[in-house]
Coordinates of C-alpha atoms in Angstrom, one line a residue:
M1 CA 169.6 122.1 16.3
A2 CA 169.6 118.3 15.7
S3 CA 165.9 117.5 15.9
S4 CA 164.9 121.2 15.6
S5 CA 161.7 120.7 17.5
G6 CA 160.0 124.0 18.2
I7 CA 156.4 125.0 17.8
A8 CA 154.3 128.2 18.4
L9 CA 151.0 127.4 19.9
K10 CA 148.2 129.5 18.3
T11 CA 144.8 130.5 19.6
F12 CA 142.1 128.0 18.9
S13 CA 138.8 126.7 20.3
L14 CA 138.7 123.5 22.2
A15 CA 135.2 122.9 21.1
N16 CA 135.9 123.1 17.4
D17 CA 139.6 122.1 16.9
I18 CA 139.8 118.8 18.9
T19 CA 140.7 115.9 16.6
Q20 CA 138.6 112.8 17.5
I21 CA 140.7 109.6 17.7
S22 CA 139.0 106.4 16.5
P23 CA 139.1 104.4 18.6
Q24 CA 139.3 107.3 20.9
D25 CA 141.7 106.0 23.4
E26 CA 144.1 104.2 21.0
I27 CA 146.6 107.0 21.1
Y28 CA 147.2 106.4 24.8
K29 CA 148.5 102.9 24.4
F30 CA 152.3 102.7 25.1
D31 CA 154.3 99.9 23.4
V32 CA 157.5 99.7 25.4
E33 CA 159.5 97.6 23.0
A34 CA 158.4 99.7 19.9
N35 CA 159.4 102.8 21.8
K36 CA 162.8 101.4 22.6
R37 CA 163.4 100.5 19.0
L38 CA 162.4 103.9 17.8
L39 CA 164.6 105.7 20.3
R40 CA 167.5 103.4 19.3
D41 CA 167.1 104.1 15.6
A42 CA 166.5 107.8 16.2
P43 CA 165.5 108.7 12.6
W44 CA 165.2 112.4 13.6
T45 CA 169.0 112.6 14.0
K46 CA 169.3 111.9 10.2
E47 CA 166.5 114.2 9.1
P48 CA 166.3 117.6 10.9
H49 CA 162.6 118.1 9.8
Y50 CA 161.6 114.6 10.6
F51 CA 158.7 115.6 12.9
K52 CA 155.6 117.1 11.2
T53 CA 153.0 117.3 13.9
C54 CA 152.7 117.8 17.6
K55 CA 149.6 116.1 19.1
I56 CA 148.6 117.5 22.5
S57 CA 146.0 116.1 24.9
A58 CA 143.2 118.4 25.7
T59 CA 143.7 117.9 29.5
A60 CA 147.5 118.6 29.2
L61 CA 146.7 121.7 27.2
I62 CA 144.2 123.0 29.8
K63 CA 146.8 122.5 32.5
M64 CA 149.4 124.4 30.5
V65 CA 147.1 127.4 29.7
I66 CA 145.9 127.6 33.3
H67 CA 149.5 127.6 34.5
A68 CA 150.5 130.2 32.0
R69 CA 147.6 132.4 32.9
S70 CA 148.3 132.2 36.6
G71 CA 151.8 133.6 36.1
V72 CA 150.9 136.8 34.2
P73 CA 152.7 139.2 33.9
Y74 CA 155.7 136.8 34.5
E75 CA 156.9 133.9 32.5
I76 CA 156.3 130.3 33.7
M77 CA 157.9 127.0 32.7
G78 CA 156.7 123.3 32.8
M79 CA 157.5 119.9 31.4
M80 CA 155.5 117.7 29.0
Q81 CA 155.4 113.9 29.1
G82 CA 154.5 111.7 26.1
K83 CA 155.9 109.6 23.4
V84 CA 156.9 109.5 19.7
T85 CA 154.5 107.9 17.2
G86 CA 155.8 107.9 13.6
N87 CA 156.6 111.5 12.7
S88 CA 154.5 112.9 15.5
L89 CA 155.3 114.0 19.1
V90 CA 152.4 113.0 21.3
I91 CA 151.9 115.0 24.5
I92 CA 149.9 113.0 27.0
D93 CA 150.4 115.1 30.2
S94 CA 152.1 118.2 31.5
F95 CA 153.3 119.4 34.9
A96 CA 154.4 122.8 36.2
L97 CA 157.9 123.6 37.4
P98 CA 158.5 125.8 40.5
V99 CA 159.9 128.5 38.3
Q100 CA 159.0 132.2 37.8
G101 CA 160.8 134.2 35.2
T102 CA 161.1 137.9 34.7
E103 CA 159.7 139.7 31.7
T104 CA 162.9 139.0 29.7
R105 CA 164.0 135.5 30.6
V106 CA 162.9 132.3 32.4
N107 CA 165.4 129.9 33.6
A108 CA 165.0 126.7 35.7
A109 CA 166.9 126.8 38.9
N110 CA 168.4 123.8 40.7
E111 CA 165.3 123.3 42.7
A112 CA 163.3 123.0 39.5
Y113 CA 165.6 120.4 38.0
E114 CA 165.4 118.4 41.3
Y115 CA 161.6 118.7 41.2
M116 CA 161.5 117.5 37.6
V117 CA 163.6 114.4 38.3
Q118 CA 161.6 113.5 41.4
Y119 CA 158.3 113.9 39.4
I120 CA 159.5 111.7 36.6
Q121 CA 160.8 109.1 39.0
G122 CA 157.5 109.2 40.8
S123 CA 155.6 108.7 37.5
E124 CA 157.7 105.6 36.8
R125 CA 156.9 104.1 40.2
V126 CA 153.2 104.3 39.5
S127 CA 153.7 102.8 36.0
R128 CA 153.5 106.0 34.0
L129 CA 155.6 105.0 31.0
E130 CA 155.6 108.3 29.1
N131 CA 159.0 110.0 28.6
A132 CA 159.8 113.6 29.1
V133 CA 159.4 114.8 25.5
G134 CA 159.3 118.6 25.8
W135 CA 159.0 121.7 27.8
Y136 CA 156.6 124.7 27.7
H137 CA 156.8 128.3 28.8
S138 CA 154.8 131.4 28.4
H139 CA 155.3 134.7 26.6
P140 CA 152.6 136.9 28.2
G141 CA 151.6 139.5 25.6
Y142 CA 154.3 139.2 23.0
G143 CA 153.5 136.2 20.9
C144 CA 154.6 132.6 20.3
W145 CA 158.2 132.5 19.2
L146 CA 161.6 131.4 20.6
S147 CA 164.0 134.0 21.9
G148 CA 167.8 133.5 22.1
I149 CA 167.5 132.3 25.7
D150 CA 164.7 129.9 24.7
V151 CA 166.8 128.5 21.9
S152 CA 169.8 128.1 24.3
T153 CA 167.5 126.3 26.8
Q154 CA 166.2 124.0 24.0
L155 CA 169.7 123.1 22.9
T156 CA 170.6 122.2 26.4
N157 CA 167.5 120.1 26.9
Q158 CA 168.2 118.2 23.6
K159 CA 171.7 117.3 24.8
F160 CA 170.2 115.2 27.6
Q161 CA 166.9 114.2 26.0
D162 CA 166.2 113.8 22.3
P163 CA 163.7 114.3 20.8
F164 CA 162.5 117.3 22.7
V165 CA 159.9 119.9 21.7
A166 CA 159.4 123.4 22.9
V167 CA 155.9 124.9 23.2
V168 CA 155.3 128.6 23.7
I169 CA 152.0 129.9 25.1
D170 CA 150.8 133.5 25.1
P171 CA 148.1 133.5 27.8
N172 CA 147.1 137.1 27.0
R173 CA 146.5 136.4 23.4
T174 CA 144.7 133.2 24.2
I175 CA 141.9 135.1 26.0
S176 CA 142.1 138.4 24.0
A177 CA 139.0 139.8 22.3
D178 CA 140.5 139.3 18.8
A179 CA 138.2 136.7 17.3
I180 CA 140.0 136.6 13.9
S181 CA 143.3 134.7 13.8
S182 CA 146.1 136.5 12.1
E183 CA 149.7 135.7 11.3
Y184 CA 150.7 139.3 12.2
Q185 CA 152.1 139.6 15.7
S186 CA 152.5 142.9 17.6
I187 CA 155.8 142.6 19.3
P188 CA 156.7 145.0 22.2
L189 CA 159.4 147.4 21.5
S190 CA 161.7 145.8 24.2
K191 CA 161.4 142.4 22.3
I192 CA 161.8 143.6 18.7
E193 CA 165.6 143.2 18.6
D194 CA 165.3 139.5 19.5
F195 CA 162.2 138.7 17.5
G196 CA 163.0 136.4 14.6
V197 CA 166.8 136.5 15.0
H198 CA 166.9 132.8 15.9
A199 CA 164.1 131.6 13.6
N200 CA 166.5 129.6 11.5
Q201 CA 167.3 127.4 14.4
Y202 CA 163.9 125.9 14.9
Y203 CA 160.7 125.3 12.8
Q204 CA 157.0 125.2 13.6
L205 CA 155.0 122.0 13.8
E206 CA 151.4 121.5 13.0
V207 CA 149.4 121.3 16.3
Q208 CA 146.6 118.8 16.8
I209 CA 144.5 118.5 19.9
F210 CA 143.0 115.1 21.0
K211 CA 141.0 113.8 23.9
S212 CA 140.1 110.5 25.4
S213 CA 136.7 109.2 26.7
L214 CA 137.8 110.2 30.2
D215 CA 138.7 113.7 28.9
D216 CA 135.1 114.0 27.6
E217 CA 133.8 113.5 31.1
L218 CA 136.4 115.9 32.6
L219 CA 135.7 118.6 30.1
G220 CA 132.0 118.2 30.6
L221 CA 132.4 118.6 34.4
L222 CA 134.5 121.7 33.9
W223 CA 132.0 123.2 31.5
N224 CA 129.1 122.5 33.8
K225 CA 131.0 124.3 36.6
Y226 CA 132.4 127.3 34.8
W227 CA 130.0 128.0 31.9
V228 CA 128.3 130.9 33.8
N229 CA 131.7 132.6 34.3
T230 CA 132.7 131.9 30.8
L231 CA 129.6 133.5 29.3
S232 CA 129.5 136.4 31.8
Q233 CA 133.1 137.6 31.8
S234 CA 134.3 140.2 29.5
P235 CA 137.8 140.0 27.8
L236 CA 138.0 143.7 28.0
I237 CA 137.9 143.5 31.8
S238 CA 139.8 140.3 32.5
N239 CA 142.5 141.3 30.0
R240 CA 142.6 145.0 30.7
A241 CA 146.2 145.0 32.0
Y242 CA 147.3 143.5 28.7
A243 CA 145.3 146.2 26.8
V244 CA 147.0 149.0 28.8
S245 CA 150.4 147.5 28.1
Q246 CA 149.6 147.4 24.4
L247 CA 148.7 151.1 24.4
N248 CA 151.8 152.0 26.4
D249 CA 154.0 150.1 23.9
L250 CA 152.2 151.7 21.0
H251 CA 153.0 155.1 22.5
Q252 CA 156.7 154.2 22.7
K253 CA 156.7 153.0 19.1
L254 CA 155.1 156.2 17.8
A255 CA 157.5 158.3 19.8
K256 CA 160.4 156.5 18.2
A257 CA 158.9 156.7 14.7
Q258 CA 158.2 160.4 15.2
S259 CA 162.0 161.2 15.0
V260 CA 162.2 159.4 11.6
V261 CA 159.1 160.7 9.9
P262 CA 160.4 164.4 9.3
S263 CA 163.4 163.1 7.4
T264 CA 161.5 160.7 5.1
R265 CA 160.2 161.5 1.6
A266 CA 158.2 159.8 -1.1
P267 CA 160.1 157.1 -3.0
V268 CA 161.5 158.0 -6.4
P269 CA 160.3 155.7 -9.2
M270 CA 163.0 153.3 -10.3
V271 CA 163.6 150.7 -13.0
E272 CA 164.3 147.1 -12.1
K273 CA 168.1 147.3 -12.3
D274 CA 168.2 150.1 -9.8
K275 CA 166.1 148.2 -7.2
A276 CA 169.2 146.2 -6.2
L277 CA 170.7 149.4 -4.9
M278 CA 167.9 149.6 -2.3
K279 CA 169.2 146.6 -0.5
K280 CA 172.1 148.7 0.8
D281 CA 169.7 151.0 2.5
D282 CA 167.8 148.2 4.4
K283 CA 168.4 149.8 7.8
K284 CA 166.9 153.1 6.6
K285 CA 163.9 151.3 5.1
D286 CA 163.3 149.4 8.4
E287 CA 163.2 152.8 10.3
V288 CA 160.7 154.1 7.8
N289 CA 158.5 151.0 8.3
Q290 CA 158.3 151.7 12.0
L291 CA 155.4 154.1 11.4
T292 CA 153.7 151.5 9.2
K293 CA 154.0 148.8 11.8
S294 CA 152.8 151.2 14.5
V295 CA 149.7 151.9 12.4
R296 CA 149.1 148.1 12.1
D297 CA 149.5 147.7 15.8
A298 CA 147.0 150.5 16.4
N299 CA 144.6 149.0 14.0
K300 CA 144.9 145.6 15.8
I301 CA 144.3 147.2 19.2
A302 CA 141.2 148.9 17.9
I303 CA 139.8 145.7 16.3
E304 CA 140.3 143.8 19.6
A305 CA 138.4 146.5 21.4
Q306 CA 135.6 146.4 18.8
H307 CA 135.3 142.6 19.1
G308 CA 135.1 142.9 22.9
L309 CA 132.3 145.5 22.6
I310 CA 130.4 143.4 20.1
A311 CA 130.6 140.4 22.4
Q312 CA 129.1 142.5 25.2
V313 CA 126.3 143.8 23.0
L314 CA 125.4 140.3 21.9
K315 CA 125.5 139.0 25.4
D316 CA 123.2 141.8 26.5
I317 CA 120.8 141.0 23.7
I318 CA 120.8 137.3 24.4
F319 CA 120.7 137.3 28.2
S320 CA 119.1 140.7 29.2
M321 CA 116.5 141.1 26.5
R322 CA 112.9 141.4 27.7
P323 CA 110.5 141.0 24.7
A324 CA 107.9 143.7 24.8
V325 CA 104.4 142.3 25.1
P326 CA 101.9 145.0 24.1
I327 CA 99.3 145.6 26.9
P328 CA 96.6 148.2 26.4
G329 CA 97.3 151.2 28.5
I330 CA 100.7 150.0 29.7
E331 CA 104.0 151.1 28.3
T332 CA 106.3 148.0 28.3
E333 CA 109.9 148.5 29.4
G334 CA 112.8 146.5 28.0
T335 CA 114.3 145.8 24.6
T336 CA 112.0 144.8 21.8
V337 CA 112.9 142.1 19.3
A338 CA 113.1 144.7 16.6
Q339 CA 115.4 146.8 18.7
A340 CA 117.5 143.8 19.4
G341 CA 117.9 143.1 15.7
D342 CA 119.0 146.7 15.1
L343 CA 121.6 146.3 17.8
V344 CA 122.9 143.2 16.1
D345 CA 123.1 145.0 12.8
T346 CA 125.0 147.8 14.4
A347 CA 127.4 145.5 16.1
M348 CA 128.1 143.6 12.9
S349 CA 128.7 146.9 11.0
I350 CA 131.2 147.9 13.6
G351 CA 133.2 144.7 13.0

């Protein structure tokens, strides 16, 4: 695609990964004439990999994640407004489209396009100068990548608005119990055939999150309101539907791999010149690897469950501990500091 703008949004922490802009609000300034010149020159049409980063406002990101989470288990879609600064696409704001997709595709109907046009026209009337610079949608439970339908949608969008970036959000992975980021993605059996097939038609951009002084106030208000729920909720409970779907998908993968395992044998040692012959048997090799991938999926599910249990143990230690004060003749109930330390050691050894 001409400007080949596609990114996969990974899990991160707002508290740790926000890039402070100095001065903080400088990025929000919009130079109309400079923007017109840049759009007229369109350097991205001459260099497919012109864009290097995608900078997203913290407020816009929260809106997108909340929207994506509200649609689970279905896909959702929205638009992003912003500007181009150098070789960066800057996302200032986002808004949801009245679209609900199935588990296999998400398409904008005529009402969604009419809503989008009306929203952008309304933004212009109130002196919001940001352009429509991208769209976002969700992949609930199956990772951040572009499917064939997504690539087709992106190409259609770029015919009418260029540059244009695609953001994919996995709301289930975002709140999962997996505390360790990994490049490995567990793809459901129903999505495997489409996974990676169109990867050569887009490329991933570096994601940077920024906030303004007003965003500081907003994030502070949100934290003051929801910090109790944030600390008290368990990802094992709030995300249990996703965990069940993972186990169900693992069962299907193991059942499929079971038919291949009896016909496999240990590889015969070969010299270098004979290794070229193995390329002719790639399909067979992929079938054998089904069991290996299923083992990795099972290991990942177990690690996520362990992290969720560790989080619950630590919360219980921090918020439910009653230090024992020795009183003659009275047996003190509750967890002692020494017992709490033992629990922490046990939890860490599990992870």
